PDB file of C-alpha atoms in Angstrom:
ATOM      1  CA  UNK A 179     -29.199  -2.576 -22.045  1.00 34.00           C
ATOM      2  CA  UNK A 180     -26.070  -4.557 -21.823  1.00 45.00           C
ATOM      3  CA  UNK A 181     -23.747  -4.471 -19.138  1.00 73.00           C
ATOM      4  CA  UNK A 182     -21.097  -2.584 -18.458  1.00 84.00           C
ATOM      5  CA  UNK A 183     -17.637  -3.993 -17.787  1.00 95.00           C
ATOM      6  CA  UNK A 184     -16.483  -5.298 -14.806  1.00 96.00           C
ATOM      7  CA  UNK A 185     -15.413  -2.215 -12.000  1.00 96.00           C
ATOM      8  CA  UNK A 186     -11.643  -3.677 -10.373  1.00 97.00           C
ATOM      9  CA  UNK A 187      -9.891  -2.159  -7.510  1.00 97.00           C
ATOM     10  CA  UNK A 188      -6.351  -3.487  -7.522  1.00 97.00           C
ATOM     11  CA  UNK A 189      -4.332  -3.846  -4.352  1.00 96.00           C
ATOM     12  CA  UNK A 190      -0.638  -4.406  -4.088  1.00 94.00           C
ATOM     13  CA  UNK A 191       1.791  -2.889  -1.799  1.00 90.00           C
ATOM     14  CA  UNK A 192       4.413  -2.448  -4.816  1.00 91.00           C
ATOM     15  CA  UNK A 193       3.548   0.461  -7.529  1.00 93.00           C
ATOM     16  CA  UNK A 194       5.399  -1.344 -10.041  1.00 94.00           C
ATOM     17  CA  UNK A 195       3.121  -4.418  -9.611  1.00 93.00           C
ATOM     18  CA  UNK A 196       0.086  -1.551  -9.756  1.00 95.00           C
ATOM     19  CA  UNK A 197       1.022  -0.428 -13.079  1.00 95.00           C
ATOM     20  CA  UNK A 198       1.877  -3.605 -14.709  1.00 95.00           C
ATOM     21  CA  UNK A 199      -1.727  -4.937 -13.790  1.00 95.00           C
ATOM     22  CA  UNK A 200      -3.315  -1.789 -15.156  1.00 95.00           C
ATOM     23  CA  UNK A 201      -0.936  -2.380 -18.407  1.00 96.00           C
ATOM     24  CA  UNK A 202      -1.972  -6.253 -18.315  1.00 96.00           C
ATOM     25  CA  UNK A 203      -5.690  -5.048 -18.188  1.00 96.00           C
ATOM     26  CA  UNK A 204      -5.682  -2.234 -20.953  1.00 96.00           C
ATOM     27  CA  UNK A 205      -6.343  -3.962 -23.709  1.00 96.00           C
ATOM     28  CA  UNK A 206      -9.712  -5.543 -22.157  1.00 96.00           C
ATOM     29  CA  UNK A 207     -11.470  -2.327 -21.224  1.00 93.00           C
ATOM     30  CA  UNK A 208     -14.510  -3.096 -23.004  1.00 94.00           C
ATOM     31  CA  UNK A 209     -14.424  -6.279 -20.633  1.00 96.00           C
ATOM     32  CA  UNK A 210     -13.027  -4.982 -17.173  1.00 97.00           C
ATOM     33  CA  UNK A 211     -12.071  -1.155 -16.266  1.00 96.00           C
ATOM     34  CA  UNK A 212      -9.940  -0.704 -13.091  1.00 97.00           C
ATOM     35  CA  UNK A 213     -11.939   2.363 -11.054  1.00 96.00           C
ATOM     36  CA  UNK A 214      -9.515   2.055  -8.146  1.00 96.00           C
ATOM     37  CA  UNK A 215      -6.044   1.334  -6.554  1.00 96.00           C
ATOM     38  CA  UNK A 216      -4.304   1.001  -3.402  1.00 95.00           C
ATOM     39  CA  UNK A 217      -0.879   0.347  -1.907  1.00 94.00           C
ATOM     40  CA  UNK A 218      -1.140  -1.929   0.926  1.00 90.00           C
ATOM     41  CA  UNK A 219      -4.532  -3.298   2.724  1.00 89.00           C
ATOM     42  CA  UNK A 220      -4.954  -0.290   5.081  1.00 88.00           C
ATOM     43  CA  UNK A 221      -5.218   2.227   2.054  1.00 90.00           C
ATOM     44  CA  UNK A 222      -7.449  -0.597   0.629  1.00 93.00           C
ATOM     45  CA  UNK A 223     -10.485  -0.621   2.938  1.00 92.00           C
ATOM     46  CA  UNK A 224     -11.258   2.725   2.342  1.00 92.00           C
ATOM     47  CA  UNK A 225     -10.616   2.948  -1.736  1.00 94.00           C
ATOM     48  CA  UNK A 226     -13.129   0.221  -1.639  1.00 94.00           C
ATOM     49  CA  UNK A 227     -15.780   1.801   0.880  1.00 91.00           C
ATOM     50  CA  UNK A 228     -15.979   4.292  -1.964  1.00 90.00           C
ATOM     51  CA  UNK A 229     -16.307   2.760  -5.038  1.00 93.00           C
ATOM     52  CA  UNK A 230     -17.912  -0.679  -4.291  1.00 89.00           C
ATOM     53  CA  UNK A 231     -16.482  -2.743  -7.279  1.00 94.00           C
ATOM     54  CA  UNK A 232     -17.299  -5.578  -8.293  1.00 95.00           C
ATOM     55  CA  UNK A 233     -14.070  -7.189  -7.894  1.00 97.00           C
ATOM     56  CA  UNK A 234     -11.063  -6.210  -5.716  1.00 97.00           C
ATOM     57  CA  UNK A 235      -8.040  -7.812  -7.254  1.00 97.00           C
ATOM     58  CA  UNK A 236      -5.331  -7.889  -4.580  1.00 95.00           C
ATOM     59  CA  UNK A 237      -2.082  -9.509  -3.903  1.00 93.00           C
ATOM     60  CA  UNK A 238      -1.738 -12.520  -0.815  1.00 90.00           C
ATOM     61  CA  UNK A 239       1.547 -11.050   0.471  1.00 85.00           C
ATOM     62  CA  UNK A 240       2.193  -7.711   1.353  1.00 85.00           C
ATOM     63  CA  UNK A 241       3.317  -5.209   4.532  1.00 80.00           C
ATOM     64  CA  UNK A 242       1.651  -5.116   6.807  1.00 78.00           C
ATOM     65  CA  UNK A 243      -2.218  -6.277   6.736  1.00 81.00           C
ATOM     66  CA  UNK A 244      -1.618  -9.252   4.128  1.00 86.00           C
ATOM     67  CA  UNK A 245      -4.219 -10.059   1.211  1.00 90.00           C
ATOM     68  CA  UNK A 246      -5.764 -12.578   3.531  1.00 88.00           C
ATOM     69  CA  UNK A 247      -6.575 -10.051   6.190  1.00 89.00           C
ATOM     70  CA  UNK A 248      -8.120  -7.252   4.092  1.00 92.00           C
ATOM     71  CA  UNK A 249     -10.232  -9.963   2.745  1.00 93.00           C
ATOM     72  CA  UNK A 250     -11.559 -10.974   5.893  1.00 91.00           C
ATOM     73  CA  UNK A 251     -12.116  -7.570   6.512  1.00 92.00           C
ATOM     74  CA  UNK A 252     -13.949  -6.458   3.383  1.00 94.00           C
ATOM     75  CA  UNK A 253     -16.382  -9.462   3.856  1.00 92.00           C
ATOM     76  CA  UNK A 254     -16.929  -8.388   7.739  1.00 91.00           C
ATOM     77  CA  UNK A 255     -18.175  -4.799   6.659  1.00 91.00           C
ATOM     78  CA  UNK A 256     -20.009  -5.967   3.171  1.00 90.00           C
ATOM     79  CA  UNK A 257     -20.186 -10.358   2.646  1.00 88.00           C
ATOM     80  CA  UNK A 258     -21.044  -9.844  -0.653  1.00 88.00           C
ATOM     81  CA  UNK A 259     -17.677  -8.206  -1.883  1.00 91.00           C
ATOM     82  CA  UNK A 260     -16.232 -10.130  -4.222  1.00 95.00           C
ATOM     83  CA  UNK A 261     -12.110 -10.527  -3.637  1.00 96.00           C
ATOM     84  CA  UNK A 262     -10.120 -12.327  -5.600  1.00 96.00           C
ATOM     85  CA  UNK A 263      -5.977 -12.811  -4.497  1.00 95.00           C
ATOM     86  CA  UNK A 264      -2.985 -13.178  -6.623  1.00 93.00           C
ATOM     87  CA  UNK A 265      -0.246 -15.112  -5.607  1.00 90.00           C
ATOM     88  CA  UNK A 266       3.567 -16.496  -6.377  1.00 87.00           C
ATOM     89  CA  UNK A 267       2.832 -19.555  -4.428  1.00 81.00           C
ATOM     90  CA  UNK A 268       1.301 -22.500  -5.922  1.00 80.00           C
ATOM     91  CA  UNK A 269       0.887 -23.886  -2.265  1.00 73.00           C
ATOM     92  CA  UNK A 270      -2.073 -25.544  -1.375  1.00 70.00           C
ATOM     93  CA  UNK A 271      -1.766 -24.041   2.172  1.00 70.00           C
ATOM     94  CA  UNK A 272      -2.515 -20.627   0.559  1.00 76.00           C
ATOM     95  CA  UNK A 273      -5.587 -21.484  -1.314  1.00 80.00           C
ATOM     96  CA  UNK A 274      -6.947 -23.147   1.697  1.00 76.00           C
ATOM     97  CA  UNK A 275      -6.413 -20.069   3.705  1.00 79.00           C
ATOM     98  CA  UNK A 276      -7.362 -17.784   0.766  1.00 84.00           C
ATOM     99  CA  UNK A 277     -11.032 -20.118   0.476  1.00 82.00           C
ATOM    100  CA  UNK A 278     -11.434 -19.840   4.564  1.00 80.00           C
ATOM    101  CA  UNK A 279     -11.160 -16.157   4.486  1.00 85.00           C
ATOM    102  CA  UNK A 280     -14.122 -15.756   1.815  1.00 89.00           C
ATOM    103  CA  UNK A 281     -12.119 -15.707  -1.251  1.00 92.00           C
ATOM    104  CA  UNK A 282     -13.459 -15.712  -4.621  1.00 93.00           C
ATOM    105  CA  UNK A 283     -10.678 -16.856  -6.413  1.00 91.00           C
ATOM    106  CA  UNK A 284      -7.074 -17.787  -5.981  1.00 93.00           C
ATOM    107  CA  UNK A 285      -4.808 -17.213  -8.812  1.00 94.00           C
ATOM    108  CA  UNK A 286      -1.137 -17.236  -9.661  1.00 92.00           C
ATOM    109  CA  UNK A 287       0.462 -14.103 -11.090  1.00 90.00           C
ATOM    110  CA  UNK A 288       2.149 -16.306 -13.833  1.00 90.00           C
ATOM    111  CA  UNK A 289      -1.728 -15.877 -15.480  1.00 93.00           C
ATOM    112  CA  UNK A 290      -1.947 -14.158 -18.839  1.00 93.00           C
ATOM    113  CA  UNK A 291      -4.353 -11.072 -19.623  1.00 95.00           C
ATOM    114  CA  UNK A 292      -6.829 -12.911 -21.524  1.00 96.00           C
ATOM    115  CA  UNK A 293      -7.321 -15.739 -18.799  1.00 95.00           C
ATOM    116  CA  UNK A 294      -7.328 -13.379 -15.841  1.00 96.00           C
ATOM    117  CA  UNK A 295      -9.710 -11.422 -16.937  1.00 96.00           C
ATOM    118  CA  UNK A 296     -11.765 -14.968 -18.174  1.00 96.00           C
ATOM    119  CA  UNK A 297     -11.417 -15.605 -14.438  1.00 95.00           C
ATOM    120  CA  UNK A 298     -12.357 -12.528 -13.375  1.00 96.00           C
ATOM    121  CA  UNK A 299     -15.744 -12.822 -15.139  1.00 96.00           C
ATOM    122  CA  UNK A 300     -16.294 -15.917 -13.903  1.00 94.00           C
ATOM    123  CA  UNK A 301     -15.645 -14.792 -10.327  1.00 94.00           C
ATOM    124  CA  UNK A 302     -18.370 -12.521 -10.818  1.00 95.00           C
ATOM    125  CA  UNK A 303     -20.691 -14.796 -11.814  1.00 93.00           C
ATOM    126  CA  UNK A 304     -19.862 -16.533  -8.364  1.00 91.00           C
ATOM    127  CA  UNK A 305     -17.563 -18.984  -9.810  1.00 91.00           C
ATOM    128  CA  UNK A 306     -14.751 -19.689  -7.311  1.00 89.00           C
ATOM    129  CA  UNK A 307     -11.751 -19.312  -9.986  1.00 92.00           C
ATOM    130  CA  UNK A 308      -8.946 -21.445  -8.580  1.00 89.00           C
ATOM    131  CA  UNK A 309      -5.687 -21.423 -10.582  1.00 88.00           C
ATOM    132  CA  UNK A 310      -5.535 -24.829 -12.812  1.00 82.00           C
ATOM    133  CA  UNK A 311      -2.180 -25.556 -11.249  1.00 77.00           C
ATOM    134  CA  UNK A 312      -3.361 -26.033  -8.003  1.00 78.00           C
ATOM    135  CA  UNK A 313      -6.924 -27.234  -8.848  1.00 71.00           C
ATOM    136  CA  UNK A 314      -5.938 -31.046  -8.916  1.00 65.00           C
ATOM    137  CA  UNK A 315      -3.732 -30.732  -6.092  1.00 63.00           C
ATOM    138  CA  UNK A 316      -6.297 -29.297  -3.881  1.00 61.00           C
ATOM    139  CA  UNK A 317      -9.107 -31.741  -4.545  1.00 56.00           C
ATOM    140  CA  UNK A 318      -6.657 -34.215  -3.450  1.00 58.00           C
ATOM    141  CA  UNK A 319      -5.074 -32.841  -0.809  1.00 56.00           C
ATOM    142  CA  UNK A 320      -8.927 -31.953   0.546  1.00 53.00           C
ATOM    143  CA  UNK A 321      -9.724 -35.799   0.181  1.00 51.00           C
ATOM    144  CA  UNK A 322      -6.876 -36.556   2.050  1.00 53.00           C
ATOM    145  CA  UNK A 323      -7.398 -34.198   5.543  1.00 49.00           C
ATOM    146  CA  UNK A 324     -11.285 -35.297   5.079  1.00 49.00           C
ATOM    147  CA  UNK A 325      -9.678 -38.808   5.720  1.00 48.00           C
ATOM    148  CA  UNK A 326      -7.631 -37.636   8.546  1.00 49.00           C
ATOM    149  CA  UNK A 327      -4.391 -38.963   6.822  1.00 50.00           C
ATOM    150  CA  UNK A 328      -2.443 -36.038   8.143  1.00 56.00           C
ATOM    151  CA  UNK A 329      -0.411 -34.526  10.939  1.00 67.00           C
ATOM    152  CA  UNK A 330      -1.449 -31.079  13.214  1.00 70.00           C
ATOM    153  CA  UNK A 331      -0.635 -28.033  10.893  1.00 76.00           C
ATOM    154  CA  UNK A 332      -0.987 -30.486   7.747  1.00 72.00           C
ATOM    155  CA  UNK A 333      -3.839 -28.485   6.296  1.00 71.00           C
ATOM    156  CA  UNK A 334      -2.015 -25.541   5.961  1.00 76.00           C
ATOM    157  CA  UNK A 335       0.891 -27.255   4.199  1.00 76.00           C
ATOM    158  CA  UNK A 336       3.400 -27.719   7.193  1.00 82.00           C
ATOM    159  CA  UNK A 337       5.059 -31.050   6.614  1.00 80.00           C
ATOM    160  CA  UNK A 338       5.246 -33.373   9.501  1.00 79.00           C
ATOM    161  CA  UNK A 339       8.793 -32.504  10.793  1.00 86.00           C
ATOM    162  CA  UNK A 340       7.578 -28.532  11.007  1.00 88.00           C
ATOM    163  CA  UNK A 341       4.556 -29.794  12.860  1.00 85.00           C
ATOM    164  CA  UNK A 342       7.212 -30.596  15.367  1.00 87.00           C
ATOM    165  CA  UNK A 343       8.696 -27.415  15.682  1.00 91.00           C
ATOM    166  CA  UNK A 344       5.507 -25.747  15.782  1.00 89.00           C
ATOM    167  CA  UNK A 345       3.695 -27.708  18.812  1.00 87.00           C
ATOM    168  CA  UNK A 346       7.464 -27.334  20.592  1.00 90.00           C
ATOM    169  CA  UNK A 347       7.136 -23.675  20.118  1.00 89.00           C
ATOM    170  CA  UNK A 348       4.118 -23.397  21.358  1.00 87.00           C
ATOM    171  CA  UNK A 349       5.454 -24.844  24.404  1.00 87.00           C
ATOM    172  CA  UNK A 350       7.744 -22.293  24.816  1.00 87.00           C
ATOM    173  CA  UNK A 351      10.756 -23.971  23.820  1.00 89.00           C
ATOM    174  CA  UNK A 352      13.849 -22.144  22.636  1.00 91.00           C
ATOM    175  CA  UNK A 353      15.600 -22.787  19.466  1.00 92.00           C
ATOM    176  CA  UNK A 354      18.101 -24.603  21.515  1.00 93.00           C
ATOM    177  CA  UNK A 355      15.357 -26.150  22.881  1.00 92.00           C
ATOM    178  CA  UNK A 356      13.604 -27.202  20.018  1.00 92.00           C
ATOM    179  CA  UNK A 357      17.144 -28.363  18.536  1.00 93.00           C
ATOM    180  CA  UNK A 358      18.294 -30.531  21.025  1.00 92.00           C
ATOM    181  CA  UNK A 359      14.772 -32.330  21.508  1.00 90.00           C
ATOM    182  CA  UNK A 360      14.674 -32.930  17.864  1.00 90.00           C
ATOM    183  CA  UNK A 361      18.265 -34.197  17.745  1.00 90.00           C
ATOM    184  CA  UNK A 362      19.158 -31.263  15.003  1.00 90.00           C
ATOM    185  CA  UNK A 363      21.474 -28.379  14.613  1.00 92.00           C
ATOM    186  CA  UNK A 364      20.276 -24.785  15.273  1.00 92.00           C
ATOM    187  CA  UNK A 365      20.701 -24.240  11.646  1.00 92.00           C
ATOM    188  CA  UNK A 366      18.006 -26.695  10.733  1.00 92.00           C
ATOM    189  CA  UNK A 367      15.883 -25.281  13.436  1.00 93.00           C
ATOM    190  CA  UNK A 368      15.841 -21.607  11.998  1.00 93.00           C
ATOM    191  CA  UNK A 369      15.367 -23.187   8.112  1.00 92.00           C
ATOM    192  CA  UNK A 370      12.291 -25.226   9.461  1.00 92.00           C
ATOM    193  CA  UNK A 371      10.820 -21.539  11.468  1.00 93.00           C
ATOM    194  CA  UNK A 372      11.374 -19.482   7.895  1.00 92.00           C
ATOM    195  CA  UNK A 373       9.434 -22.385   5.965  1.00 90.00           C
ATOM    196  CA  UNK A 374       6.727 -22.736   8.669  1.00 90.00           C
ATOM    197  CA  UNK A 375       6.617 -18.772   9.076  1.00 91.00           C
ATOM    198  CA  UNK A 376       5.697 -18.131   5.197  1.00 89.00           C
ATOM    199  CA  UNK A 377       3.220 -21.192   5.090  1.00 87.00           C
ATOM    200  CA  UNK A 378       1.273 -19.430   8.090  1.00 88.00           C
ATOM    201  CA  UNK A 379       1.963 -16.314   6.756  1.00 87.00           C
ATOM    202  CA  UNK A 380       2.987 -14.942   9.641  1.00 89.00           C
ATOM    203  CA  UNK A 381       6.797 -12.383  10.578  1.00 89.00           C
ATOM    204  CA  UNK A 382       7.724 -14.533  13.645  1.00 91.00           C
ATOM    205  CA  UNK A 383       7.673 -16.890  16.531  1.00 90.00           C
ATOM    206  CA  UNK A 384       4.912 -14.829  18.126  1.00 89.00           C
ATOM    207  CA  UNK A 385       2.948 -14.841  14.727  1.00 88.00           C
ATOM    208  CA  UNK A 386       2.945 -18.846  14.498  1.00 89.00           C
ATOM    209  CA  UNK A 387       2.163 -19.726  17.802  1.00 88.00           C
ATOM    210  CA  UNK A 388      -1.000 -17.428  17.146  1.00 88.00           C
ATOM    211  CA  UNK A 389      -1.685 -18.982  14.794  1.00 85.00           C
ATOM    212  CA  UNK A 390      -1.371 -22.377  15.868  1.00 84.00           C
ATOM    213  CA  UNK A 391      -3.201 -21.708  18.776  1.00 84.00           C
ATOM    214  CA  UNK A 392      -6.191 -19.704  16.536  1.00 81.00           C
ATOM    215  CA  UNK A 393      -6.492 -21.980  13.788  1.00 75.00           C
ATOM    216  CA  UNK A 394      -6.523 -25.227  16.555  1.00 74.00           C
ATOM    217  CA  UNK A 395      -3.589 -26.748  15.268  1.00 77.00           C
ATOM    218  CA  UNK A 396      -2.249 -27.108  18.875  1.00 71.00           C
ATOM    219  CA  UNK A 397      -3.934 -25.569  22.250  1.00 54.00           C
TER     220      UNK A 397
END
């Protein structure tokens, strides 16, 4: 008997994004057939609990719980859940995150119908689909940390100057602080915090020094 097609729970925390997945996906239903969806992570875990799919489809960034935490979770209650995350960023920061939290897959909503759901089989299979845009870049960018070429914070795409910032934060400094150690203007300060926030995917100061301090990137 041949098999059925693949069983997709998509997550997003945006209904719009919801339906134009579902539209994207329509004309594959011999293929895939979404059983399930959810707005936001929290919604998620249970949708999933009760239709065990073979693929949740969910989005990196959202309210709350993020993509990357409802994946963790879903592979702490079953590890052989099969998550796959969409994205806008074509940061290598993400994918490394994305892999680290049990990902199957990392791709970039840019992706057309025919290829996602090509990925989506594959993903199945146990294939980790990574998006072919960041593919090359990560295989170098992995060469490079296995060489110890970069900085603290380096692996999750924080360039060496936001390295700074992070490890003075983690002190404790100020944003006064921070500024007149580094020799910059508050300004620059508060640009360097919104780019090291989203790379750590994190709200705020509390957030990233977490982080830092979870991850090892500073103790």
């Amino acid at each position: 008997m041949a098999p059925g097609p693949l069983r997709i729970v998509l997550v997003d925390d945006h209904e719009m994004v919801l339906q134009g997945l579902k539209a994207m996906l329509a004309p594959f239903r011999g293929r895939v057939r979404v059983v399930g969806e959810a707005i936001g992570a929290d919604d998620a875990v249970g949708v999933v609990a009760g239709l065990t799919p073979d693929i949740v489809l969910c989005d990196v960034r959202m309210q709350g719980a993020s993509g990357l935490d409802l994946c963790r979770s879903l592979r702490e209650r079953d590890p052989g859940v099969k998550v796959v995350l969409l994205s806008v960023y074509d940061d290598e920061q993400y994918l490394f995150q994305a892999l680290r939290a049990g990902a199957s897959g990392y791709l970039l909503k840019r992706i057309g119908g025919e290829e996602l759901v090509r990925q989506l089989e594959l993903a199945h299979t146990g294939v980790t689909v990574i998006d072919t845009a960041l593919a090359g870049r990560a295989v170098d960018t992995a060469a490079r940390l296995q060489s110890d070429e970069f900085w603290p914070g380096a692996r999750h795409g924080l360039t060496h100057r936001e390295s700074e910032v992070l490890s003075l934060m983690v002190t404790g400094l100020s944003n006064r602080g921070i500024a007149t150690r580094l020799v910059v203007s508050d300004e620059t300060v508060k640009s360097h915090l919104r780019s090291i926030y989203r790379k750590l995917a994190v709200k705020d100061r509390t957030g990233a020094v977490a982080t830092a301090l979870r991850e090892g990137i500073f103790q």
